[in-house]
Amino acid sequence: MLYNKFMFDSLQEKLTKTLRNVQGKGKLSERNMEETLKEIRVALLESDVNYQVVKDFLEKVRQESIGQDVLNAVEPGQLLIKIVNDELIRLLGDEDNEIHFAPEGLTTIMIVGLQGTGKTTQAAKLANLLKKKGRKPMLVAADIIRPAAIDQLKTLGDQINVEVYSEGTEVKVLTQVENAIAYAKQKGYDVAIIDTAGRLQIDEVLMQELKDIKDLVHPEEILLTVDALTGQDIVNVANSFNDLLNVTGLILTKFDGDSKGGAALSVKAVTGVPIKYTGVGEKISDLETFHPDRLAQRILGMGDVVSFVEKAQEEMDMKKAEEAANHLLEGKFTMDDLLNSIEQSRKLGPLSSIMKMMPGMSDMANAINDSDADNELKRIKAIIQSMTPAEREDPSIMRSSHKRRIAKGSGTKVEDVNKLCNQYDKMKKLFKNMSSMKSLFKF
Ligand SMILES: Nc1nc2c(ncn2[C@@H]2O[C@H](COP(=O)(O)OP(=O)(O)OP(=O)(O)O)[C@@H](O)[C@H]2O)c(=O)[nH]1
Ligand SMILES: [Mg+2]
């Protein structure tokens, strides 16, 4: 997972510190062990993890430690970390988190949840994700009380080229849903994602409406959006929806937000409903399949290289990357290529969040000032964009007067333009050397 902000930052910091103390120790005394468990307990509670969940978690870690005889192990610290990791994965849900599609024909997915938790946004994000996986999704607007809600879904649908079914605000919801399903089948869609209405409180009318839709369409999945910013109450909300609807999965939204995250850690353990996706931002692409093992690893400061590579493959324009690589290998590196590579790497998120994906680099990542790095990239981009195509192709043609014009156009100083030109020259030289080596290797 790649977040602009990782809500488990402070938990991660505390746990890493605690576990670092025991790592590499040849022997672990009973007192060391007790202290470590106590520190883990405090870290979890301070991060807002449900009290009972913390208690159960520590009990399991303790039992496992006795069972696997940590105190007499060759590398006791390492073994303890493994046990904590395994229990964390179990806490987050070690079962399969996939969507269960109908064996054939149309799969129906209902998105339910409290008002403002991100139903409509996740409905569109999910359609986008499934479309990328080769499915043919359709969206159904079942939140028909406010015309604005229908428009919101339509706007999102337009963005991703997914059809949105709606008969406006006058026709009854159930009739619309029934028609929508028939329409989807007739049109050969294989997934229908139903965006339902939210309420501020869990009221009976809403619940009845949801139950009626459920009884009508027998959805393969009922996904509940829960807002990670809600705090402890998230667990109660999830329980009441689950009691009534038998929810099949959770989407934790606003996972990129500024909360302590502990409530999100507890929700699977308390409700027994698996987390299937996390919403990690407002963009359509900000929905991720949930991988308990990867999150556990990140929380324990072990990085998450797998997600990083996946993200890079998804977000980067591979064709452009290839073009740039070919340019490089031919020894033709222009300012446009530089601009391109900056834009590609920016898509992956702030530098610090990229570094956190790398094992053992979380400390360094915390020291990086993203807004400085970001400003520098913005400056470079503005400078390149103020150049003429010919200048971008070959910056050596620029005279002082050109540089003054560019500095003015980009709101920077001539020094900045010179600095960029120097950096560019160095990179170009480097790539030239690389391309002359190309003949020695088979690329
Ligand atoms: N940061 C962040 N914002 C999100 C995320 N998901 C949704 N949002 C924002 O949350 C707000 C509410 O999202 P909606 O999708 O309209 O929520 P809803 O549940 O459909 O709301 P109602 O239909 O009014 O009940 C919007 O501003 C979204 O952009 C997320 O994962 N991260
Ligand atoms: Mg909505």
Coordinates of C-alpha atoms and ligand atoms in Angstrom, one line a residue:
M1 CA 0.0 0.0 0.0
L2 CA 1.2 3.4 -0.8
Y3 CA -0.3 6.2 1.2
N4 CA 0.3 9.9 1.2
K5 CA 0.0 9.4 4.9
F6 CA 0.2 6.1 6.7
M7 CA -2.2 6.1 9.5
F8 CA -0.1 3.6 11.4
D9 CA 3.0 5.8 11.5
S10 CA 3.1 6.3 15.2
L11 CA 2.2 2.6 16.0
Q12 CA 4.9 1.5 13.6
E13 CA 7.4 3.8 15.2
K14 CA 6.6 2.4 18.7
L15 CA 6.5 -1.2 17.7
T16 CA 9.7 -1.0 15.7
K17 CA 11.5 0.6 18.6
T18 CA 10.3 -2.0 21.1
L19 CA 11.1 -4.9 18.8
R20 CA 14.5 -3.5 17.9
N21 CA 15.4 -3.7 21.6
V22 CA 15.0 -7.5 21.5
Q23 CA 16.3 -8.1 18.0
G24 CA 19.8 -9.6 17.8
K25 CA 19.7 -10.5 21.5
G26 CA 21.3 -13.9 22.1
K27 CA 19.2 -14.5 25.2
L28 CA 15.9 -13.2 26.3
S29 CA 15.1 -13.2 30.0
E30 CA 11.6 -13.5 31.3
R31 CA 11.8 -9.9 32.4
N32 CA 12.8 -8.8 28.9
M33 CA 9.9 -10.7 27.5
E34 CA 7.4 -9.2 29.9
E35 CA 8.7 -5.7 29.3
T36 CA 8.4 -6.2 25.5
L37 CA 4.8 -7.5 25.8
K38 CA 3.9 -4.6 28.0
E39 CA 5.3 -2.1 25.5
I40 CA 3.4 -3.7 22.7
R41 CA 0.3 -3.5 24.8
V42 CA 0.8 0.3 25.4
A43 CA 1.6 0.9 21.8
L44 CA -1.6 -0.8 20.6
L45 CA -3.8 0.9 23.2
E46 CA -2.4 4.3 22.4
S47 CA -3.2 3.7 18.8
D48 CA -6.8 3.2 19.7
V49 CA -7.0 -0.5 19.2
N50 CA -10.0 -2.0 21.0
Y51 CA -9.2 -3.0 24.6
Q52 CA -10.5 -6.6 24.3
V53 CA -8.7 -7.0 21.0
V54 CA -5.4 -5.9 22.6
K55 CA -6.0 -8.3 25.5
D56 CA -6.7 -11.3 23.2
F57 CA -3.8 -10.4 20.9
L58 CA -1.3 -10.3 23.7
E59 CA -2.6 -13.5 25.2
K60 CA -2.1 -15.2 21.9
V61 CA 1.5 -13.8 21.5
R62 CA 2.3 -15.0 25.0
Q63 CA 0.9 -18.5 24.4
E64 CA 2.8 -18.8 21.1
S65 CA 6.0 -17.6 22.8
I66 CA 5.7 -20.3 25.4
G67 CA 4.7 -22.9 22.9
Q68 CA 7.6 -22.1 20.6
D69 CA 9.9 -21.7 23.6
V70 CA 11.1 -18.3 22.7
L71 CA 13.3 -17.9 25.8
N72 CA 15.5 -20.9 24.8
A73 CA 15.5 -20.2 21.0
V74 CA 18.7 -19.5 19.1
E75 CA 17.5 -16.1 18.1
P76 CA 14.8 -15.3 20.6
G77 CA 14.2 -11.7 19.4
Q78 CA 13.8 -12.8 15.8
L79 CA 11.3 -15.5 16.8
L80 CA 9.3 -13.1 18.9
I81 CA 9.0 -10.7 16.0
K82 CA 7.8 -13.5 13.8
I83 CA 5.2 -14.5 16.3
V84 CA 4.0 -10.9 16.6
N85 CA 3.9 -10.6 12.8
D86 CA 1.9 -13.9 12.5
E87 CA -0.6 -12.8 15.2
L88 CA -1.0 -9.4 13.5
I89 CA -1.8 -11.1 10.2
R90 CA -4.4 -13.2 12.0
L91 CA -5.9 -10.1 13.6
L92 CA -6.2 -8.4 10.3
G93 CA -7.8 -11.5 8.7
D94 CA -5.8 -14.3 7.2
E95 CA -8.6 -15.6 5.0
D96 CA -9.3 -14.9 1.4
N97 CA -10.3 -11.3 0.6
E98 CA -11.4 -11.8 -2.9
I99 CA -14.8 -10.8 -4.4
H100 CA -16.9 -13.9 -4.9
F101 CA -18.2 -13.8 -8.4
A102 CA -21.3 -15.6 -9.6
P103 CA -20.1 -18.8 -11.4
E104 CA -21.8 -17.4 -14.5
G105 CA -23.8 -14.4 -15.6
L106 CA -24.3 -11.3 -13.5
T107 CA -22.5 -10.7 -10.2
T108 CA -24.3 -8.2 -8.0
I109 CA -22.4 -6.1 -5.4
M110 CA -24.2 -3.8 -2.9
I111 CA -22.3 -1.0 -1.4
V112 CA -23.8 0.0 2.0
G113 CA -22.8 2.3 4.9
L114 CA -23.4 5.4 6.9
Q115 CA -23.7 8.8 5.2
G116 CA -20.5 10.2 3.9
T117 CA -18.4 7.1 4.5
G118 CA -17.5 7.0 0.8
K119 CA -20.0 4.6 -0.7
T120 CA -20.5 6.4 -4.0
T121 CA -16.7 7.0 -4.4
Q122 CA -15.8 3.4 -3.6
A123 CA -18.6 2.1 -6.0
A124 CA -16.9 3.9 -8.8
K125 CA -13.4 2.9 -7.7
L126 CA -14.5 -0.7 -7.5
A127 CA -16.0 -0.5 -11.0
N128 CA -12.7 0.9 -12.2
L129 CA -10.7 -1.8 -10.5
L130 CA -12.9 -4.6 -11.8
K131 CA -12.8 -3.1 -15.3
K132 CA -9.1 -3.2 -15.2
K133 CA -9.3 -6.9 -14.4
G134 CA -11.3 -7.5 -17.5
R135 CA -14.8 -7.4 -16.1
K136 CA -17.7 -5.5 -17.6
P137 CA -19.2 -3.6 -14.7
M138 CA -22.3 -1.4 -14.6
L139 CA -23.2 1.1 -11.8
V140 CA -26.7 1.4 -10.3
A141 CA -27.8 4.6 -8.6
A142 CA -29.9 3.4 -5.8
D143 CA -29.5 6.6 -3.8
I144 CA -32.3 8.5 -5.4
I145 CA -33.4 10.8 -2.7
R146 CA -31.1 13.6 -3.8
P147 CA -30.6 14.3 -7.5
A148 CA -27.1 15.4 -6.6
A149 CA -26.3 11.9 -5.6
I150 CA -27.2 10.5 -9.0
D151 CA -25.2 13.2 -10.7
Q152 CA -22.2 12.4 -8.6
L153 CA -22.3 8.8 -9.6
K154 CA -22.8 9.7 -13.2
T155 CA -19.8 12.1 -13.2
L156 CA -17.7 9.3 -11.7
G157 CA -19.0 6.8 -14.2
D158 CA -18.2 9.1 -17.1
Q159 CA -14.6 9.4 -15.8
I160 CA -14.1 5.7 -16.1
N161 CA -16.4 5.0 -19.0
V162 CA -18.8 2.9 -17.0
E163 CA -22.5 3.1 -17.6
V164 CA -24.7 4.3 -14.7
Y165 CA -28.2 3.1 -14.6
S166 CA -30.8 5.5 -13.2
E167 CA -34.4 6.4 -13.7
G168 CA -34.2 9.6 -11.8
T169 CA -35.8 10.5 -8.4
E170 CA -39.5 9.7 -9.2
V171 CA -39.5 5.9 -9.7
K172 CA -39.3 3.7 -6.5
V173 CA -35.8 2.4 -5.6
L174 CA -36.8 -1.2 -5.7
T175 CA -38.4 -0.9 -9.1
Q176 CA -35.3 0.9 -10.4
V177 CA -33.0 -1.8 -9.0
E178 CA -35.1 -4.5 -10.5
N179 CA -35.0 -2.8 -13.9
A180 CA -31.3 -2.2 -13.6
I181 CA -30.5 -5.8 -13.0
A182 CA -32.7 -6.9 -16.0
Y183 CA -31.0 -4.2 -18.1
A184 CA -27.5 -5.3 -17.0
K185 CA -28.2 -8.9 -18.0
Q186 CA -29.7 -7.9 -21.3
K187 CA -26.7 -5.7 -22.1
G188 CA -24.3 -8.5 -21.2
Y189 CA -22.7 -6.8 -18.2
D190 CA -21.1 -9.2 -15.8
V191 CA -21.0 -7.1 -12.6
A192 CA -23.6 -4.6 -11.3
I193 CA -22.5 -2.4 -8.4
I194 CA -25.3 -0.9 -6.5
D195 CA -24.7 2.4 -4.7
T196 CA -27.2 2.8 -1.9
A197 CA -28.3 5.7 0.2
G198 CA -26.7 6.6 3.5
R199 CA -28.2 8.1 6.6
L200 CA -26.6 10.0 9.4
Q201 CA -28.0 7.5 12.0
I202 CA -28.6 3.9 11.4
D203 CA -32.4 4.2 11.0
E204 CA -34.9 1.5 10.4
V205 CA -36.3 2.9 7.1
L206 CA -32.8 2.8 5.6
M207 CA -32.1 -0.7 6.9
Q208 CA -35.5 -2.0 5.6
E209 CA -34.7 -0.5 2.2
L210 CA -31.3 -2.2 2.2
K211 CA -32.9 -5.5 3.2
D212 CA -35.5 -5.2 0.5
I213 CA -32.8 -4.6 -2.1
K214 CA -30.9 -7.6 -0.7
D215 CA -34.0 -9.8 -0.9
L216 CA -34.7 -8.7 -4.4
V217 CA -31.3 -9.2 -6.0
H218 CA -29.6 -11.7 -3.7
P219 CA -26.2 -10.0 -4.1
E220 CA -23.0 -12.1 -4.2
E221 CA -21.4 -9.4 -2.1
I222 CA -22.6 -6.8 0.4
L223 CA -19.7 -4.5 1.1
L224 CA -19.9 -2.1 4.0
T225 CA -17.9 1.1 3.8
V226 CA -16.5 2.1 7.1
D227 CA -14.7 5.4 7.6
A228 CA -11.3 4.8 9.3
L229 CA -11.6 8.3 10.8
T230 CA -14.6 7.2 12.9
G231 CA -12.5 5.8 15.7
Q232 CA -13.8 3.2 18.1
D233 CA -17.4 3.6 17.0
I234 CA -16.5 2.0 13.7
V235 CA -16.9 -1.4 15.4
N236 CA -20.4 -0.7 16.6
V237 CA -21.5 0.5 13.2
A238 CA -20.1 -2.5 11.5
N239 CA -21.8 -4.8 14.0
S240 CA -25.2 -3.3 13.5
F241 CA -25.0 -3.4 9.7
N242 CA -23.7 -7.0 9.9
D243 CA -26.5 -8.1 12.3
L244 CA -29.1 -7.0 9.8
L245 CA -27.5 -7.7 6.4
N246 CA -24.8 -10.3 6.9
V247 CA -22.2 -8.2 5.3
T248 CA -19.7 -10.1 3.2
G249 CA -16.8 -7.7 3.4
L250 CA -15.6 -4.3 4.6
I251 CA -14.1 -1.4 2.7
L252 CA -12.1 0.7 5.0
T253 CA -12.2 4.2 3.6
K254 CA -10.1 7.2 4.3
F255 CA -7.2 5.0 5.1
D256 CA -5.0 7.8 4.0
G257 CA -6.5 10.0 6.8
D258 CA -5.1 11.4 9.9
S259 CA -6.4 9.0 12.5
K260 CA -4.6 6.6 14.8
G261 CA -5.7 3.6 12.9
G262 CA -6.3 1.3 15.8
A263 CA -10.1 1.1 15.3
A264 CA -9.4 -0.1 11.8
L265 CA -7.2 -2.7 13.2
S266 CA -9.9 -3.9 15.5
V267 CA -12.9 -4.1 13.2
K268 CA -12.2 -7.4 11.6
A269 CA -11.4 -9.1 14.9
V270 CA -14.6 -7.8 16.5
T271 CA -17.0 -8.3 13.7
G272 CA -15.5 -11.3 12.0
V273 CA -16.2 -9.6 8.6
P274 CA -13.1 -9.6 6.4
I275 CA -11.6 -6.4 5.1
K276 CA -11.6 -6.6 1.3
Y277 CA -10.5 -3.2 0.2
T278 CA -9.0 0.0 1.5
G279 CA -9.8 3.4 0.2
V280 CA -6.6 5.4 0.3
G281 CA -7.5 8.7 -1.3
E282 CA -10.0 10.6 -3.3
K283 CA -8.8 9.6 -6.8
I284 CA -10.6 6.9 -8.7
S285 CA -7.4 4.8 -8.6
D286 CA -7.2 5.0 -4.8
L287 CA -8.7 1.7 -3.9
E288 CA -6.6 -1.3 -3.0
T289 CA -7.2 -4.9 -2.4
F290 CA -6.5 -5.6 1.2
H291 CA -3.5 -7.8 2.0
P292 CA -3.2 -8.5 5.8
D293 CA 0.3 -9.8 5.5
R294 CA 1.6 -6.7 3.7
L295 CA 0.0 -4.4 6.2
A296 CA 1.4 -6.4 9.1
Q297 CA 4.8 -6.1 7.6
R298 CA 4.6 -2.4 7.2
I299 CA 3.3 -1.9 10.7
L300 CA 6.3 -3.8 11.9
G301 CA 8.6 -1.6 9.8
M302 CA 9.5 -4.3 7.3
G303 CA 8.5 -2.4 4.2
D304 CA 6.2 -3.6 1.5
V305 CA 8.2 -4.0 -1.7
V306 CA 5.5 -6.2 -3.4
S307 CA 2.9 -3.4 -3.2
F308 CA 5.4 -0.9 -4.4
V309 CA 6.2 -2.8 -7.6
E310 CA 2.5 -3.4 -8.2
K311 CA 1.8 0.3 -7.7
A312 CA 4.5 1.2 -10.1
Q313 CA 3.2 -1.1 -12.7
E314 CA -0.3 0.2 -12.4
E315 CA 0.4 3.9 -12.2
M316 CA 3.3 4.4 -14.5
D317 CA 2.6 4.7 -18.1
M318 CA 4.7 1.7 -19.3
K319 CA 4.8 2.8 -22.9
K320 CA 6.2 6.2 -21.9
A321 CA 8.7 4.6 -19.6
E322 CA 9.8 2.3 -22.4
E323 CA 10.1 5.3 -24.8
A324 CA 12.2 7.1 -22.3
A325 CA 14.4 4.1 -21.7
N326 CA 14.9 3.6 -25.4
H327 CA 15.8 7.3 -25.8
L328 CA 18.3 6.9 -23.0
L329 CA 19.9 3.8 -24.5
E330 CA 20.3 5.7 -27.8
G331 CA 22.1 8.4 -26.0
K332 CA 19.3 10.9 -26.8
F333 CA 18.1 12.3 -23.5
T334 CA 16.0 15.4 -23.8
M335 CA 14.5 17.8 -21.2
D336 CA 11.2 16.3 -22.3
D337 CA 12.4 12.9 -21.2
L338 CA 13.4 14.4 -17.9
L339 CA 10.0 16.0 -17.4
N340 CA 8.4 12.8 -18.3
S341 CA 10.3 10.8 -15.7
I342 CA 9.5 13.3 -13.1
E343 CA 5.9 13.1 -13.8
Q344 CA 5.9 9.3 -13.8
S345 CA 7.6 9.2 -10.4
R346 CA 5.3 11.8 -8.9
K347 CA 2.4 9.5 -9.7
L348 CA 3.7 7.1 -7.1
G349 CA 3.3 9.6 -4.3
P350 CA 5.6 11.6 -2.1
L351 CA 9.2 10.5 -1.7
S352 CA 8.8 9.6 2.0
S353 CA 5.9 7.2 1.3
I354 CA 7.9 5.5 -1.5
M355 CA 10.8 5.1 0.9
K356 CA 8.6 3.6 3.6
M357 CA 7.8 0.7 1.2
M358 CA 11.5 -0.3 1.4
P359 CA 12.6 -2.6 4.1
G360 CA 14.5 -0.8 6.9
M361 CA 14.1 2.7 5.4
S362 CA 11.2 3.9 7.5
D363 CA 13.5 5.9 9.8
M364 CA 15.1 7.7 6.9
A365 CA 11.7 8.3 5.3
N366 CA 10.5 10.1 8.5
A367 CA 13.4 12.5 8.1
I368 CA 12.4 13.6 4.6
N369 CA 10.6 16.8 4.1
D370 CA 8.1 16.0 1.4
S371 CA 7.0 19.6 0.8
D372 CA 10.7 20.6 0.1
A373 CA 11.2 17.8 -2.3
D374 CA 7.8 18.5 -3.9
N375 CA 8.6 22.2 -4.4
E376 CA 11.9 21.3 -6.0
L377 CA 10.1 19.0 -8.5
K378 CA 7.5 21.6 -9.2
R379 CA 10.2 24.2 -9.9
I380 CA 12.0 21.9 -12.3
K381 CA 8.8 21.2 -14.0
A382 CA 7.9 24.9 -14.4
I383 CA 11.4 25.6 -15.8
I384 CA 11.2 22.8 -18.4
Q385 CA 7.6 23.9 -19.4
S386 CA 8.9 27.4 -20.0
M387 CA 11.4 26.2 -22.6
T388 CA 10.6 26.0 -26.3
P389 CA 10.5 22.6 -28.0
A390 CA 13.9 23.2 -29.6
E391 CA 15.4 24.2 -26.2
R392 CA 14.0 21.1 -24.6
E393 CA 15.5 18.9 -27.4
D394 CA 18.9 20.5 -27.0
P395 CA 19.4 22.9 -24.0
S396 CA 22.9 23.7 -25.1
I397 CA 21.4 26.2 -27.6
M398 CA 20.2 28.5 -24.8
R399 CA 21.9 31.8 -24.4
S400 CA 21.7 34.0 -21.2
S401 CA 18.8 36.0 -22.7
H402 CA 16.9 32.7 -23.2
K403 CA 17.6 31.7 -19.6
R404 CA 16.3 35.0 -18.3
R405 CA 13.1 34.5 -20.3
I406 CA 12.7 31.0 -19.0
A407 CA 13.4 32.1 -15.4
K408 CA 10.8 34.8 -15.7
G409 CA 8.3 32.5 -17.4
S410 CA 8.6 29.9 -14.6
G411 CA 8.8 32.3 -11.7
T412 CA 12.3 31.1 -10.8
K413 CA 15.8 32.6 -10.9
V414 CA 18.5 32.3 -13.6
E415 CA 20.5 30.3 -11.1
D416 CA 17.8 27.7 -10.9
V417 CA 17.7 27.4 -14.7
N418 CA 21.5 27.0 -14.7
K419 CA 21.4 24.4 -11.9
L420 CA 18.9 22.3 -13.8
C421 CA 21.0 22.6 -17.0
N422 CA 24.0 21.3 -15.0
Q423 CA 22.1 18.4 -13.6
Y424 CA 20.8 17.6 -17.0
D425 CA 24.3 17.7 -18.5
K426 CA 25.5 15.3 -15.8
M427 CA 22.6 12.9 -16.4
K428 CA 23.1 13.0 -20.1
K429 CA 26.8 12.2 -19.8
L430 CA 25.9 9.3 -17.5
F431 CA 23.4 7.9 -20.0
K432 CA 25.8 8.4 -22.9
N433 CA 28.3 6.2 -21.0
M434 CA 25.6 3.7 -20.4
S435 CA 24.5 3.6 -24.0
S436 CA 28.1 3.1 -25.1
M437 CA 28.2 0.1 -22.9
K438 CA 25.1 -1.1 -24.5
S439 CA 27.0 -2.9 -27.2
L440 CA 28.8 -4.9 -24.6
F441 CA 25.6 -6.2 -23.1
K442 CA 22.5 -7.6 -24.7
F443 CA 19.6 -5.4 -23.6
Ligands
LIG1 N1 -9.3 10.9 1.8 C1 -10.2 10.1 1.3 N2 -11.4 10.6 1.0 C2 -12.4 9.8 0.5 C3 -12.1 8.4 0.4 N3 -13.3 7.9 -0.1 C4 -14.2 8.9 -0.2 N4 -13.6 10.1 0.2 C5 -14.3 11.4 0.2 O1 -15.3 11.3 1.2 C6 -16.4 12.2 0.8 C7 -17.7 11.4 0.8 O2 -17.7 10.4 -0.2 P1 -19.0 9.8 -0.9 O3 -18.5 8.7 -1.8 O4 -19.8 10.9 -1.5 O5 -19.7 9.2 0.4 P2 -21.1 8.5 0.4 O6 -21.1 7.5 1.5 O7 -21.6 8.1 -0.9 O8 -22.0 9.7 1.0 P3 -23.6 9.8 1.0 O9 -24.1 9.3 -0.3 O10 -23.9 11.2 1.2 O11 -24.0 9.0 2.1 C8 -16.0 12.7 -0.6 O12 -15.5 14.0 -0.5 C9 -15.0 11.7 -1.1 O13 -14.1 12.3 -2.0 C10 -10.9 7.9 0.7 O14 -10.6 6.7 0.7 N5 -9.9 8.8 1.2
MG2 MG -23.3 8.5 -2.0

